[in-house]
Amino acid sequence: TYTDIKPVREACGTAYLAVLKSIDAYLLKKGMDEKKLPQSVDSYREMLRKYLSAHDGKLLREFDKLYRLLHIAGYYRGLLEDVTVVKDALKAAKNFIEKIP
């Protein structure tokens, strides 16, 4: 159990941002104008549906899980205290990023 939640919140926020940046990089590589990159979680969901749907919605489900786990529970609410849960969440973020072509 982590006793100091602040570094955990920072790690979760950073990992979630890395997930978003991986999607941004993919969209830019596909020719999207930087000014048209998603600005909200709903916009990211739409871009995943539109450009990365070849994975039968699996990436979208993983993105939703990471949004809830890293951004909401880990960063925003600071609810993640268990070491194993945090490690698994960070590993899931890494795996998601590696799946983005």
PDB file of C-alpha atoms in Angstrom:
ATOM      1  CA  THR A   1       0.000   0.000   0.000  1.00  0.00           C
ATOM      2  CA  TYR A   2       1.265   3.419  -0.933  1.00  0.00           C
ATOM      3  CA  THR A   3       1.167   5.879   1.960  1.00  0.00           C
ATOM      4  CA  ASP A   4       1.931   8.966  -0.120  1.00  0.00           C
ATOM      5  CA  ILE A   5      -0.677   9.205  -2.859  1.00  0.00           C
ATOM      6  CA  LYS A   6       0.734  12.301  -4.587  1.00  0.00           C
ATOM      7  CA  PRO A   7       3.431  10.445  -6.617  1.00  0.00           C
ATOM      8  CA  VAL A   8       0.861   7.771  -7.512  1.00  0.00           C
ATOM      9  CA  ARG A   9      -1.519  10.441  -8.797  1.00  0.00           C
ATOM     10  CA  GLU A  10       1.301  11.999 -10.830  1.00  0.00           C
ATOM     11  CA  ALA A  11       2.285   8.622 -12.301  1.00  0.00           C
ATOM     12  CA  CYS A  12      -1.316   7.852 -13.246  1.00  0.00           C
ATOM     13  CA  GLY A  13      -1.755  11.272 -14.826  1.00  0.00           C
ATOM     14  CA  THR A  14       1.476  10.899 -16.780  1.00  0.00           C
ATOM     15  CA  ALA A  15       0.565   7.406 -17.980  1.00  0.00           C
ATOM     16  CA  TYR A  16      -2.879   8.571 -19.124  1.00  0.00           C
ATOM     17  CA  LEU A  17      -1.317  11.514 -20.945  1.00  0.00           C
ATOM     18  CA  ALA A  18       1.056   9.081 -22.688  1.00  0.00           C
ATOM     19  CA  VAL A  19      -1.974   7.083 -23.868  1.00  0.00           C
ATOM     20  CA  LEU A  20      -3.521  10.254 -25.316  1.00  0.00           C
ATOM     21  CA  LYS A  21      -0.237  11.295 -26.941  1.00  0.00           C
ATOM     22  CA  SER A  22       0.089   7.883 -28.609  1.00  0.00           C
ATOM     23  CA  ILE A  23      -3.337   8.366 -30.187  1.00  0.00           C
ATOM     24  CA  ASP A  24      -2.393  11.920 -31.214  1.00  0.00           C
ATOM     25  CA  ALA A  25       0.813  10.673 -32.857  1.00  0.00           C
ATOM     26  CA  TYR A  26      -1.123   8.054 -34.807  1.00  0.00           C
ATOM     27  CA  LEU A  27      -3.674  10.623 -35.999  1.00  0.00           C
ATOM     28  CA  LEU A  28      -0.933  13.042 -37.066  1.00  0.00           C
ATOM     29  CA  LYS A  29       0.794  10.234 -38.953  1.00  0.00           C
ATOM     30  CA  LYS A  30      -2.515   9.584 -40.738  1.00  0.00           C
ATOM     31  CA  GLY A  31      -2.537  13.201 -41.905  1.00  0.00           C
ATOM     32  CA  MET A  32      -4.801  14.865 -39.362  1.00  0.00           C
ATOM     33  CA  ASP A  33      -4.151  18.558 -38.799  1.00  0.00           C
ATOM     34  CA  GLU A  34      -2.759  19.250 -35.326  1.00  0.00           C
ATOM     35  CA  LYS A  35      -5.542  21.777 -34.721  1.00  0.00           C
ATOM     36  CA  LYS A  36      -8.136  19.028 -35.246  1.00  0.00           C
ATOM     37  CA  LEU A  37      -6.727  16.607 -32.663  1.00  0.00           C
ATOM     38  CA  PRO A  38      -9.228  15.442 -30.032  1.00  0.00           C
ATOM     39  CA  GLN A  39      -9.770  17.728 -27.043  1.00  0.00           C
ATOM     40  CA  SER A  40     -12.070  15.583 -24.898  1.00  0.00           C
ATOM     41  CA  VAL A  41     -12.392  11.966 -23.859  1.00  0.00           C
ATOM     42  CA  ASP A  42     -15.479  11.657 -26.062  1.00  0.00           C
ATOM     43  CA  SER A  43     -13.505  12.988 -29.041  1.00  0.00           C
ATOM     44  CA  TYR A  44     -10.773  10.427 -28.382  1.00  0.00           C
ATOM     45  CA  ARG A  45     -13.400   7.682 -28.284  1.00  0.00           C
ATOM     46  CA  GLU A  46     -14.775   8.883 -31.620  1.00  0.00           C
ATOM     47  CA  MET A  47     -11.301   8.924 -33.193  1.00  0.00           C
ATOM     48  CA  LEU A  48     -10.645   5.384 -31.955  1.00  0.00           C
ATOM     49  CA  ARG A  49     -13.947   4.261 -33.478  1.00  0.00           C
ATOM     50  CA  LYS A  50     -13.236   6.032 -36.746  1.00  0.00           C
ATOM     51  CA  TYR A  51      -9.533   5.306 -37.286  1.00  0.00           C
ATOM     52  CA  LEU A  52      -8.668   2.261 -35.191  1.00  0.00           C
ATOM     53  CA  SER A  53     -11.795   0.120 -35.357  1.00  0.00           C
ATOM     54  CA  ALA A  54      -9.927  -2.771 -37.004  1.00  0.00           C
ATOM     55  CA  HIS A  55      -9.471  -4.217 -33.525  1.00  0.00           C
ATOM     56  CA  ASP A  56     -13.254  -4.864 -33.208  1.00  0.00           C
ATOM     57  CA  GLY A  57     -13.683  -2.295 -30.490  1.00  0.00           C
ATOM     58  CA  LYS A  58     -11.049  -3.862 -28.275  1.00  0.00           C
ATOM     59  CA  LEU A  59      -8.855  -0.749 -28.268  1.00  0.00           C
ATOM     60  CA  LEU A  60     -11.867   1.392 -27.427  1.00  0.00           C
ATOM     61  CA  ARG A  61     -12.733  -0.855 -24.465  1.00  0.00           C
ATOM     62  CA  GLU A  62      -9.115  -0.741 -23.306  1.00  0.00           C
ATOM     63  CA  PHE A  63      -9.088   3.047 -23.658  1.00  0.00           C
ATOM     64  CA  ASP A  64     -12.260   3.332 -21.577  1.00  0.00           C
ATOM     65  CA  LYS A  65     -10.734   1.101 -18.910  1.00  0.00           C
ATOM     66  CA  LEU A  66      -7.557   3.187 -18.815  1.00  0.00           C
ATOM     67  CA  TYR A  67      -9.580   6.401 -18.671  1.00  0.00           C
ATOM     68  CA  ARG A  68     -11.521   5.175 -15.634  1.00  0.00           C
ATOM     69  CA  LEU A  69      -8.548   3.565 -13.922  1.00  0.00           C
ATOM     70  CA  LEU A  70      -5.710   6.004 -14.576  1.00  0.00           C
ATOM     71  CA  HIS A  71      -7.454   9.326 -15.060  1.00  0.00           C
ATOM     72  CA  ILE A  72     -10.508   9.082 -12.809  1.00  0.00           C
ATOM     73  CA  ALA A  73      -9.497   6.665 -10.026  1.00  0.00           C
ATOM     74  CA  GLY A  74      -5.735   7.204 -10.084  1.00  0.00           C
ATOM     75  CA  TYR A  75      -5.259  10.860 -10.920  1.00  0.00           C
ATOM     76  CA  TYR A  76      -8.505  12.719 -10.331  1.00  0.00           C
ATOM     77  CA  ARG A  77      -9.775  10.959  -7.202  1.00  0.00           C
ATOM     78  CA  GLY A  78      -6.519   9.510  -5.871  1.00  0.00           C
ATOM     79  CA  LEU A  79      -8.135   6.167  -5.066  1.00  0.00           C
ATOM     80  CA  LEU A  80      -5.319   3.845  -6.154  1.00  0.00           C
ATOM     81  CA  GLU A  81      -3.245   2.834  -3.137  1.00  0.00           C
ATOM     82  CA  ASP A  82      -2.499  -0.827  -3.837  1.00  0.00           C
ATOM     83  CA  VAL A  83       0.952  -1.377  -5.352  1.00  0.00           C
ATOM     84  CA  THR A  84      -0.165  -4.287  -7.541  1.00  0.00           C
ATOM     85  CA  VAL A  85      -3.157  -2.383  -8.922  1.00  0.00           C
ATOM     86  CA  VAL A  86      -0.985   0.617  -9.803  1.00  0.00           C
ATOM     87  CA  LYS A  87       1.666  -1.566 -11.470  1.00  0.00           C
ATOM     88  CA  ASP A  88      -1.003  -3.410 -13.460  1.00  0.00           C
ATOM     89  CA  ALA A  89      -2.585  -0.110 -14.559  1.00  0.00           C
ATOM     90  CA  LEU A  90       0.762   1.267 -15.731  1.00  0.00           C
ATOM     91  CA  LYS A  91       1.504  -1.986 -17.554  1.00  0.00           C
ATOM     92  CA  ALA A  92      -1.921  -1.828 -19.247  1.00  0.00           C
ATOM     93  CA  ALA A  93      -1.131   1.714 -20.425  1.00  0.00           C
ATOM     94  CA  LYS A  94       2.191   0.539 -21.863  1.00  0.00           C
ATOM     95  CA  ASN A  95       0.488  -2.367 -23.635  1.00  0.00           C
ATOM     96  CA  PHE A  96      -2.161  -0.037 -25.092  1.00  0.00           C
ATOM     97  CA  ILE A  97       0.492   2.340 -26.418  1.00  0.00           C
ATOM     98  CA  GLU A  98       2.362  -0.537 -28.048  1.00  0.00           C
ATOM     99  CA  LYS A  99      -0.803  -1.577 -29.912  1.00  0.00           C
ATOM    100  CA  ILE A 100      -1.168   1.797 -31.620  1.00  0.00           C
ATOM    101  CA  PRO A 101       0.385   1.373 -35.084  1.00  0.00           C
TER     102      PRO A 101
END
